[in-house]
Coordinates of C-alpha atoms in Angstrom, one line a residue:
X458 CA 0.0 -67.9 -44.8
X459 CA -3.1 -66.1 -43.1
X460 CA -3.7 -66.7 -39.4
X461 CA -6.7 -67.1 -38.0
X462 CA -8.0 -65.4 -34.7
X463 CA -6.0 -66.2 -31.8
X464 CA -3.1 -66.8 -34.3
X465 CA 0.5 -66.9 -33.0
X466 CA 2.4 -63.9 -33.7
X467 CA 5.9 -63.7 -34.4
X468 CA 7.1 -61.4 -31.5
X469 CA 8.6 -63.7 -29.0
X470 CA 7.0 -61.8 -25.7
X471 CA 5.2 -58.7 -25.3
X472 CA 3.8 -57.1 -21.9
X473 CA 0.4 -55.9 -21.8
X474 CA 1.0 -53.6 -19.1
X475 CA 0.4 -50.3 -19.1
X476 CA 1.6 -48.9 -15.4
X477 CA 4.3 -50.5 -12.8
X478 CA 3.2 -49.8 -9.6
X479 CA 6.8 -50.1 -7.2
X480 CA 8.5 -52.1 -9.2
X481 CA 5.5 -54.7 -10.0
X482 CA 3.4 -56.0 -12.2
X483 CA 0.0 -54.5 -12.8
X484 CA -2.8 -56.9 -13.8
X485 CA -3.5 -56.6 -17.9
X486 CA -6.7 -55.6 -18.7
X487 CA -9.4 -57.3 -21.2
X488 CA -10.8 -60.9 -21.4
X489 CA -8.9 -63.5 -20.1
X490 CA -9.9 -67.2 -19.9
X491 CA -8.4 -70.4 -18.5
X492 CA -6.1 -72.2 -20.8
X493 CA -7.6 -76.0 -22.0
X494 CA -4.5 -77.1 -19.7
X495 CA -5.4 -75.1 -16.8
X496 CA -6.9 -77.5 -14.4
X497 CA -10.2 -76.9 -12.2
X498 CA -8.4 -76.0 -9.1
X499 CA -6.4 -73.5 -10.8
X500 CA -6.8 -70.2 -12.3
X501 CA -3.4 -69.7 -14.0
X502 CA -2.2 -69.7 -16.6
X503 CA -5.0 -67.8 -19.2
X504 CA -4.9 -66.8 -22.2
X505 CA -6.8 -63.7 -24.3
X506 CA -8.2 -63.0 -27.9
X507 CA -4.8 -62.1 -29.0
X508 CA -3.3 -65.5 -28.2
X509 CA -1.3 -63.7 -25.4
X510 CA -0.5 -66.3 -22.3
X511 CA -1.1 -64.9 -18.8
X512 CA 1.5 -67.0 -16.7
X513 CA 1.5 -66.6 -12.7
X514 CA 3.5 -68.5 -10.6
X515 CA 3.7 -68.2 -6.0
X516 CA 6.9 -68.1 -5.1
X517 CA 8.9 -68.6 -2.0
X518 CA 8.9 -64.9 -0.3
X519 CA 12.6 -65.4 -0.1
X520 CA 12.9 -65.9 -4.1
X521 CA 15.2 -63.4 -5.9
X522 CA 14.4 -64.4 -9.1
X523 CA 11.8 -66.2 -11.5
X524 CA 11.7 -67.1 -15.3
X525 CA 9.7 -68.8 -17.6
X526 CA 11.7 -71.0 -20.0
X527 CA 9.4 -71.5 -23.1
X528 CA 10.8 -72.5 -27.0
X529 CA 14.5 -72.9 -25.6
X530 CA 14.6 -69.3 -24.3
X531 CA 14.2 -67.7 -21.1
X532 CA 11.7 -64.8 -20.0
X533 CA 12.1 -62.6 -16.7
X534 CA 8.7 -62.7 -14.2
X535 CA 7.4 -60.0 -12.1
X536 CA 5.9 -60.0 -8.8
X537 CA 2.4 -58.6 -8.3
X538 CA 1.2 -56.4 -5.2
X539 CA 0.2 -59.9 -3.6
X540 CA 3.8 -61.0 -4.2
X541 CA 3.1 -63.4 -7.1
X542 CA 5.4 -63.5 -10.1
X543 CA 3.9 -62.9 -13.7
X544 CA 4.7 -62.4 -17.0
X545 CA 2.3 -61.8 -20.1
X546 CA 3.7 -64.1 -23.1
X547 CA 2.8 -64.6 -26.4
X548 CA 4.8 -67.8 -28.1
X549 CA 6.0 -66.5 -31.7
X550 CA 5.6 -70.6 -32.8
X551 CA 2.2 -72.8 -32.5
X552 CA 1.0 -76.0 -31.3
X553 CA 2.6 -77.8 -28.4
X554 CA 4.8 -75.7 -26.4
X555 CA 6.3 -77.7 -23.1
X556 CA 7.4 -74.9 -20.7
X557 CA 8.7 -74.7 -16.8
X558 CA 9.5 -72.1 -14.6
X559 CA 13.4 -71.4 -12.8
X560 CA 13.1 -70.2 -9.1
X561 CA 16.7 -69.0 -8.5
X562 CA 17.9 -71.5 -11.1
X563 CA 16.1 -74.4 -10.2
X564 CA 13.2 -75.7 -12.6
X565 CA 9.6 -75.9 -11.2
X566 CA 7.2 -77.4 -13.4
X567 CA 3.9 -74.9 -13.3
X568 CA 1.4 -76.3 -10.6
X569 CA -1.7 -74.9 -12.4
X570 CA -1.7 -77.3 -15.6
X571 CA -2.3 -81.0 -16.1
X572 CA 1.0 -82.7 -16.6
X573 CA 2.3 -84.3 -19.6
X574 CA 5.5 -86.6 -20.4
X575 CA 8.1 -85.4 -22.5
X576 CA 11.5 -85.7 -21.3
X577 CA 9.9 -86.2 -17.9
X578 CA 7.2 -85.1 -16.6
X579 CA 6.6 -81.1 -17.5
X580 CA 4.1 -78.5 -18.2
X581 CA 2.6 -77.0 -21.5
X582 CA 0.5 -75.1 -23.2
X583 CA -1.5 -74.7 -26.9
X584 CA 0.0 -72.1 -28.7
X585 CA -2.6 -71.1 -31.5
X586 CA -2.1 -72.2 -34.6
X587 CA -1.9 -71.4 -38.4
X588 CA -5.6 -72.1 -40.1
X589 CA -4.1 -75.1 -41.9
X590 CA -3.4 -76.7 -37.7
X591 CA -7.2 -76.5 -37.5
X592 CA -6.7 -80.5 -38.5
X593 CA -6.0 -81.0 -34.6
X594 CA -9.2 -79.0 -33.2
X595 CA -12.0 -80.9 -31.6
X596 CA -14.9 -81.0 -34.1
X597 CA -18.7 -82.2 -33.8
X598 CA -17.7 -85.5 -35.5
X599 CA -18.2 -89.0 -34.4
X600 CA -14.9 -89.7 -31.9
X601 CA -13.5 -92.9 -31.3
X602 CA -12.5 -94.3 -28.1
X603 CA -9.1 -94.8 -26.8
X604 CA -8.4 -97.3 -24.3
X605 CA -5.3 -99.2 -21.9
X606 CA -4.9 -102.3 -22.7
X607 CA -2.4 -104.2 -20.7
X608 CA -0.8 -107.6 -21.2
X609 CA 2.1 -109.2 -19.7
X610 CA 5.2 -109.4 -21.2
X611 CA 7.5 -112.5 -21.3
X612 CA 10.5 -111.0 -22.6
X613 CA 10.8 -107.9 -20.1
X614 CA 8.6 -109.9 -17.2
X615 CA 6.5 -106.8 -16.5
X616 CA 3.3 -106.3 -17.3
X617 CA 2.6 -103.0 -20.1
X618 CA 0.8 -101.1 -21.0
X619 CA -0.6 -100.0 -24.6
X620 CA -3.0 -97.0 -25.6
X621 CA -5.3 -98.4 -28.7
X622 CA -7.8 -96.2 -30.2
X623 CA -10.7 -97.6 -31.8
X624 CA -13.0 -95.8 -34.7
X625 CA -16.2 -94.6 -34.1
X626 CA -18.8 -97.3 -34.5
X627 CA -16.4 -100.1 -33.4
X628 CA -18.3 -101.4 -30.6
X629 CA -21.7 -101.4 -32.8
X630 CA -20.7 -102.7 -36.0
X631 CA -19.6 -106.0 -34.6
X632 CA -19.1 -107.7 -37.9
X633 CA -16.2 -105.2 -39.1
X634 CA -12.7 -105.9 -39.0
X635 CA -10.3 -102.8 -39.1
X636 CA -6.5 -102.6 -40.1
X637 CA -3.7 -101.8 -38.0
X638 CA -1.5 -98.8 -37.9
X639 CA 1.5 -99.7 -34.9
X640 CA 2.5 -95.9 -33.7
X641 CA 5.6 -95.2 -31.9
X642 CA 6.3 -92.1 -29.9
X643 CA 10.0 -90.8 -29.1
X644 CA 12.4 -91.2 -26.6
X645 CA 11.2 -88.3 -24.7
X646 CA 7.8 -89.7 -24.6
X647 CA 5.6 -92.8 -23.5
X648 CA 3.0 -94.6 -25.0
X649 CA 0.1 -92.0 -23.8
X650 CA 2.1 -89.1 -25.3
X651 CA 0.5 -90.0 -29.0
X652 CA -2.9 -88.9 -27.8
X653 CA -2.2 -86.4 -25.3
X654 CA 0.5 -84.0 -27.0
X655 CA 0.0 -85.2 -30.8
X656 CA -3.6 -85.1 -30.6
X657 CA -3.6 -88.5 -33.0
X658 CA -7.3 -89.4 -32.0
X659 CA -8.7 -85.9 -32.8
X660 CA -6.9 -86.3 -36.2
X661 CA -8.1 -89.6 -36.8
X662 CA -11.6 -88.8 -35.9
X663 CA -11.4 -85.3 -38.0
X664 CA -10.1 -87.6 -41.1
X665 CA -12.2 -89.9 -41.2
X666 CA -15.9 -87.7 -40.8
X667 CA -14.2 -86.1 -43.6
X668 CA -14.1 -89.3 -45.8
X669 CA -10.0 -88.4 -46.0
X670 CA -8.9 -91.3 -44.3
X671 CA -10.1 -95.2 -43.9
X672 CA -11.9 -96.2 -40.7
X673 CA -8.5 -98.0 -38.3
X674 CA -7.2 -99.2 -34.7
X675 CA -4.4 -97.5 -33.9
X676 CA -1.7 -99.2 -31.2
X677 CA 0.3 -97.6 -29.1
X678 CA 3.3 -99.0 -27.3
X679 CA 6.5 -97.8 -25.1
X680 CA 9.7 -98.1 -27.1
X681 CA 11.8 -98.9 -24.0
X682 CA 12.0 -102.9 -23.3
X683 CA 14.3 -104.1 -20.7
X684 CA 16.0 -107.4 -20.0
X685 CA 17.8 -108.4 -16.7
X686 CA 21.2 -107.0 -17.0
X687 CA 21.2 -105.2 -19.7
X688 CA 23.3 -102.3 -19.7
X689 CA 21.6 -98.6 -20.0
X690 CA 22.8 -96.4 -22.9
X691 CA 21.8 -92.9 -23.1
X692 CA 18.6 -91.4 -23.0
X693 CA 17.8 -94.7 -20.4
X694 CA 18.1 -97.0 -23.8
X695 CA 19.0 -100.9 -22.9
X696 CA 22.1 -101.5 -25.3
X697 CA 19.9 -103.6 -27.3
X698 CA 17.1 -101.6 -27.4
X699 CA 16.2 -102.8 -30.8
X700 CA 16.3 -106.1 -30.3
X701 CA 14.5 -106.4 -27.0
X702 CA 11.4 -104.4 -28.7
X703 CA 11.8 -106.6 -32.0
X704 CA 11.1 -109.8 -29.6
X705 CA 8.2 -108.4 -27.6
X706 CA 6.4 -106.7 -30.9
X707 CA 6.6 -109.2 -33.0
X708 CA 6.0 -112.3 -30.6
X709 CA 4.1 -110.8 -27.9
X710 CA 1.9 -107.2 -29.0
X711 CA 0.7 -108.0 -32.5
X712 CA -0.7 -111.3 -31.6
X713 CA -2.4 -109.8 -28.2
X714 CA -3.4 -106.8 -30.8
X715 CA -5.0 -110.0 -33.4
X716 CA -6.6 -111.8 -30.7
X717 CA -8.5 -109.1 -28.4
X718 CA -9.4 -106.4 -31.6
X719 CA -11.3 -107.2 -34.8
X720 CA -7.9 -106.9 -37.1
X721 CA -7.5 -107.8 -40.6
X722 CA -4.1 -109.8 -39.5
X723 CA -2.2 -109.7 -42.6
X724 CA 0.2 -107.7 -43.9
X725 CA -1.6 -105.9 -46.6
X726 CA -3.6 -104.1 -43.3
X727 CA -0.8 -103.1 -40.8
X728 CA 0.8 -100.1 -40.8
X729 CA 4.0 -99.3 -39.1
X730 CA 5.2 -95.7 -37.9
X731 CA 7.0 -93.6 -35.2
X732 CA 8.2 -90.3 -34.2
X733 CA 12.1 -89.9 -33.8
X734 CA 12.8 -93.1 -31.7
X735 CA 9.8 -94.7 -33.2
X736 CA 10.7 -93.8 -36.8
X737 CA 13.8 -95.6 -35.9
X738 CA 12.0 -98.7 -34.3
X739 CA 10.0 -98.1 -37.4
X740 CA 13.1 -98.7 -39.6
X741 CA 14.8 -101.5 -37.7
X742 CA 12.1 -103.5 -37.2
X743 CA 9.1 -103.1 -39.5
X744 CA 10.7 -102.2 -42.8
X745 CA 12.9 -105.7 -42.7
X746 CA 8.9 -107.5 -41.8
X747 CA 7.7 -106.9 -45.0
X748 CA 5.6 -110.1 -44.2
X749 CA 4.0 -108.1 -41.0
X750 CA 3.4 -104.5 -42.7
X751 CA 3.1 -103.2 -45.9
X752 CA 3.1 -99.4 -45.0
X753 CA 5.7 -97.3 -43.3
X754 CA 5.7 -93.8 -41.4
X755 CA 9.4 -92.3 -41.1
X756 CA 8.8 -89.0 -39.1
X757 CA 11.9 -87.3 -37.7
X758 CA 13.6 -90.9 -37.4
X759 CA 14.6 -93.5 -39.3
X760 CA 15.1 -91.8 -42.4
X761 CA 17.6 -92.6 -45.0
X762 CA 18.7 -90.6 -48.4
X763 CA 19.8 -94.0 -49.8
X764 CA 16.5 -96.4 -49.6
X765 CA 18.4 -99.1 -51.8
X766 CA 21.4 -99.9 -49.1
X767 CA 18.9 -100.4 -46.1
X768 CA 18.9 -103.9 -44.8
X769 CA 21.0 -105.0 -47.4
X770 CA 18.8 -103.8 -49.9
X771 CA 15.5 -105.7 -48.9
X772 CA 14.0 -103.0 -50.9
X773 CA 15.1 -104.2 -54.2
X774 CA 14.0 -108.1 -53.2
X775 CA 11.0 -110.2 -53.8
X776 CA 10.4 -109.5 -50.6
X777 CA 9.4 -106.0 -50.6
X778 CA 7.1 -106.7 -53.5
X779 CA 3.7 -106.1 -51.1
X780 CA 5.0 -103.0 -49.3
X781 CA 2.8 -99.7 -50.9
X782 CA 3.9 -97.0 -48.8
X783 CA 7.2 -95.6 -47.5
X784 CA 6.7 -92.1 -46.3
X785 CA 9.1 -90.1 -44.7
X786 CA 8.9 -87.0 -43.4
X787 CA 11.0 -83.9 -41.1
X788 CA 10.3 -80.2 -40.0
X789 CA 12.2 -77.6 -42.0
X790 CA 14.2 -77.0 -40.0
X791 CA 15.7 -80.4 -39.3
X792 CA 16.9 -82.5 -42.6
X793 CA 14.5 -81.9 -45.7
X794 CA 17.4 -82.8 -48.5
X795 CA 17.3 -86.1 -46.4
X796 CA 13.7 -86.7 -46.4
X797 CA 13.3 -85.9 -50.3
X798 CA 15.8 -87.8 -51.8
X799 CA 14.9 -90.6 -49.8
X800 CA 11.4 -90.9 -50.7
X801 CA 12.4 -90.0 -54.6
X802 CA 15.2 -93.0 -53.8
X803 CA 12.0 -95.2 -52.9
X804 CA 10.5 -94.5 -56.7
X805 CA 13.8 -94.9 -58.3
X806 CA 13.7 -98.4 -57.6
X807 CA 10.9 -99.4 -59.7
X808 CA 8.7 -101.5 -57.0
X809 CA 5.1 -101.4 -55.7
X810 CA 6.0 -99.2 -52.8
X811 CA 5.7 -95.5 -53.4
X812 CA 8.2 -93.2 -51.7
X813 CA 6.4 -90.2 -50.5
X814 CA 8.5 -87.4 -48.8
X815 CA 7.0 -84.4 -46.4
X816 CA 8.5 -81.2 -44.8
X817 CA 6.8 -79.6 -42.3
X818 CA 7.3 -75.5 -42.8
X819 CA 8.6 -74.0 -40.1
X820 CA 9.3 -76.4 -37.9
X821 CA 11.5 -78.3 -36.1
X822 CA 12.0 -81.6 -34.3
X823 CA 9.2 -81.0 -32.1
X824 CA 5.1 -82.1 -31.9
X825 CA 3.9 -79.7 -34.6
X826 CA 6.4 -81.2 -37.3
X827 CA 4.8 -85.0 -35.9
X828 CA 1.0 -83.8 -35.9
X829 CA 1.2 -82.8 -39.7
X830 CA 3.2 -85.5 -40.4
X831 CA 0.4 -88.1 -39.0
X832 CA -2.1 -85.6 -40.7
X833 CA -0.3 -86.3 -43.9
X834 CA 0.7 -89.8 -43.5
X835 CA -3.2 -91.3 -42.3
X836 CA -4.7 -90.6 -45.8
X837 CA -2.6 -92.5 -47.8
X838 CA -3.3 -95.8 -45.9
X839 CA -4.9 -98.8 -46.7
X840 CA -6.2 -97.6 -50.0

């Protein structure tokens, strides 16, 4: 597939240097720019024509050694003749690439862009992308807005927070009412993440200028709900993790969503779907509600090569007969047998609900996969 300008090329790192001046790094010549992550006060890291990644990084004097660890690998810096460390980079994948650097084997997250939450708090960068990511890139279109909306929970006693995104023209067509798609992030993420690493409200917007996908409010919520004593798991999971965000979704966020948001509050207009985590959330608890939602979004989670065994097979019931949509989807590199016999599993049976299955090329369980997969998924909604 052609690349565009500014494309990602497939050597992992490459130094524009053309002299070493005792042992140093001499600056790169050409046209370098601030990254869209690089904040105001900072003027690293940059990025050229080529797609190339100008990382610098000030070190303690007494440091011995810095890397930058980028895609799971690591990458030796080089200090400058004002002592900083650098390292000219160009990622051979696109998209979303989280990043930190090691000073002398301990991580330092890079000072110069905004943070994000993935597994923490942690830097990245935009790798550029094929021309068929151009789904993802700000357009000249009407935007929605996205907002925090807080409420109070009874079943974790906190109060919480969820992201909802609202189509353009919701606040002056005040007759409207709008279905619901309910989108989970992962385990490594929060409820922001949606928006701020998988771009969701640039793709909604994009979609829907383009007539590809119907006008919707989008919910965001964190997947983790505590209760007093319960014990942690792994990746900070209560041990009923499942069942704690069953009670507060169902009881608590849907009718907040109903009662704040113009919402067609029926079945036949919510949408449920999740990333990893929340394609497993999305599994537990929206695919046995048939009476809630009527389409589902497996991406990377949740996904089963043998619809007709899940919740006893509530699939084959009278139940099920209102669902339309069971979509499941994975990067290429994670399980794409999985994902297509599942979705052909979901024909098989004969119903309403029509099994469709995606693999993302290239790709693995990371933001790129989940950004095409939304891409994908948002068009086939509510139709």
């Amino acid at each position: 597939m052609k690349r565009i300008l500014l494309a990602a090329c497939a050597l992992a790192v490459c130094m524009t240097v053309s002299a070493q001046k005792d042992g140093g790094f001499l600056s790169p010549q050409g046209l370098w720019e601030k990254t869209a992550q690089t904040h105001r006060r900072a003027d690293f890291p940059k990025i050229n024509e080529e797609g190339e990644f100008w990382f610098r990084f000030a070190a303690p004097p007494t440091a011995e050694e810095v890397l930058l660890r980028i895609n799971g690998k690591d990458y030796a810096m080089r200090t400058d003749s004002e002592g900083f460390w650098n390292l000219v980079f160009k990622s051979e994948k696109p998209g979303f690439r989280e990043y930190h650097f090691v000073v002398d084997g301990t991580p330092v997250n890079d000072p110069g862009v905004i943070p994000v939450y993935v597994n923490g708090v942690t830097s990245a960068v935009e790798a550029p992308g094929l021309a068929s990511d151009a789904f993802y890139l700000m357009r000249d279109v009407p935007h929605g807005d996205v907002r925090e909306h807080w409420f109070h929970s009874g079943v974790d006693g906190n109060f919480r927070r969820m992201f909802v995104y609202t189509p353009a023209g919701y606040e002056s067509e005040t007759s409207r009412r709008y279905p619901v798609l309910y989108l989970q992030h992962g385990a490594g993420e929060d409820e922001s993440e949606w928006t701020h690493s998988g771009l969701a409200a640039i793709i909604l917007d994009n979609l829907i200028a383009e007539g590809k996908a119907e006008p919707m409010i989008v919910v965001m919520n964190n997947d983790f709900v505590y209760k007093k004593g319960d014990r942690i798991i792994r990746l900070a999971l209560s041990e009923n993790w499942s069942a704690n965000f069953e009670e507060m979704f169902v009881n608590e966020v849907i009718p907040d969503i109903d009662s704040h948001y113009r919402t067609v509050p029926d079945n036949a207009h919510r949408a449920m779907a999740g990333l990893s985590l929340g394609g497993m959330l999305t599994s537990n608890i929206g695919i046995k509600r048939p009476d809630l939602f009527s389409w589902f979004g497996l991406f990377s989670g949740g996904v089963t090569d043998d619809p007709a065994k899940l919740h006893d097979g509530i699939m084959k019931t009278p139940a099920f007969k209102d669902v339309r949509l069971v979509f499941m989807s994975c990067g290429e590199l994670e399980y794409p047998e999985r994902v297509n016999k599942g979705a052909a599993g979901v024909n098989a049976l004969g119903g309403r609900a029509k099994g469709v299955g995606y693999v993302s090329p290239g790709t693995a369980h990371e933001w790129q996969t989940w950004r095409r997969s939304l891409y994908e998924f948002l068009p086939l909604l509510f139709k």
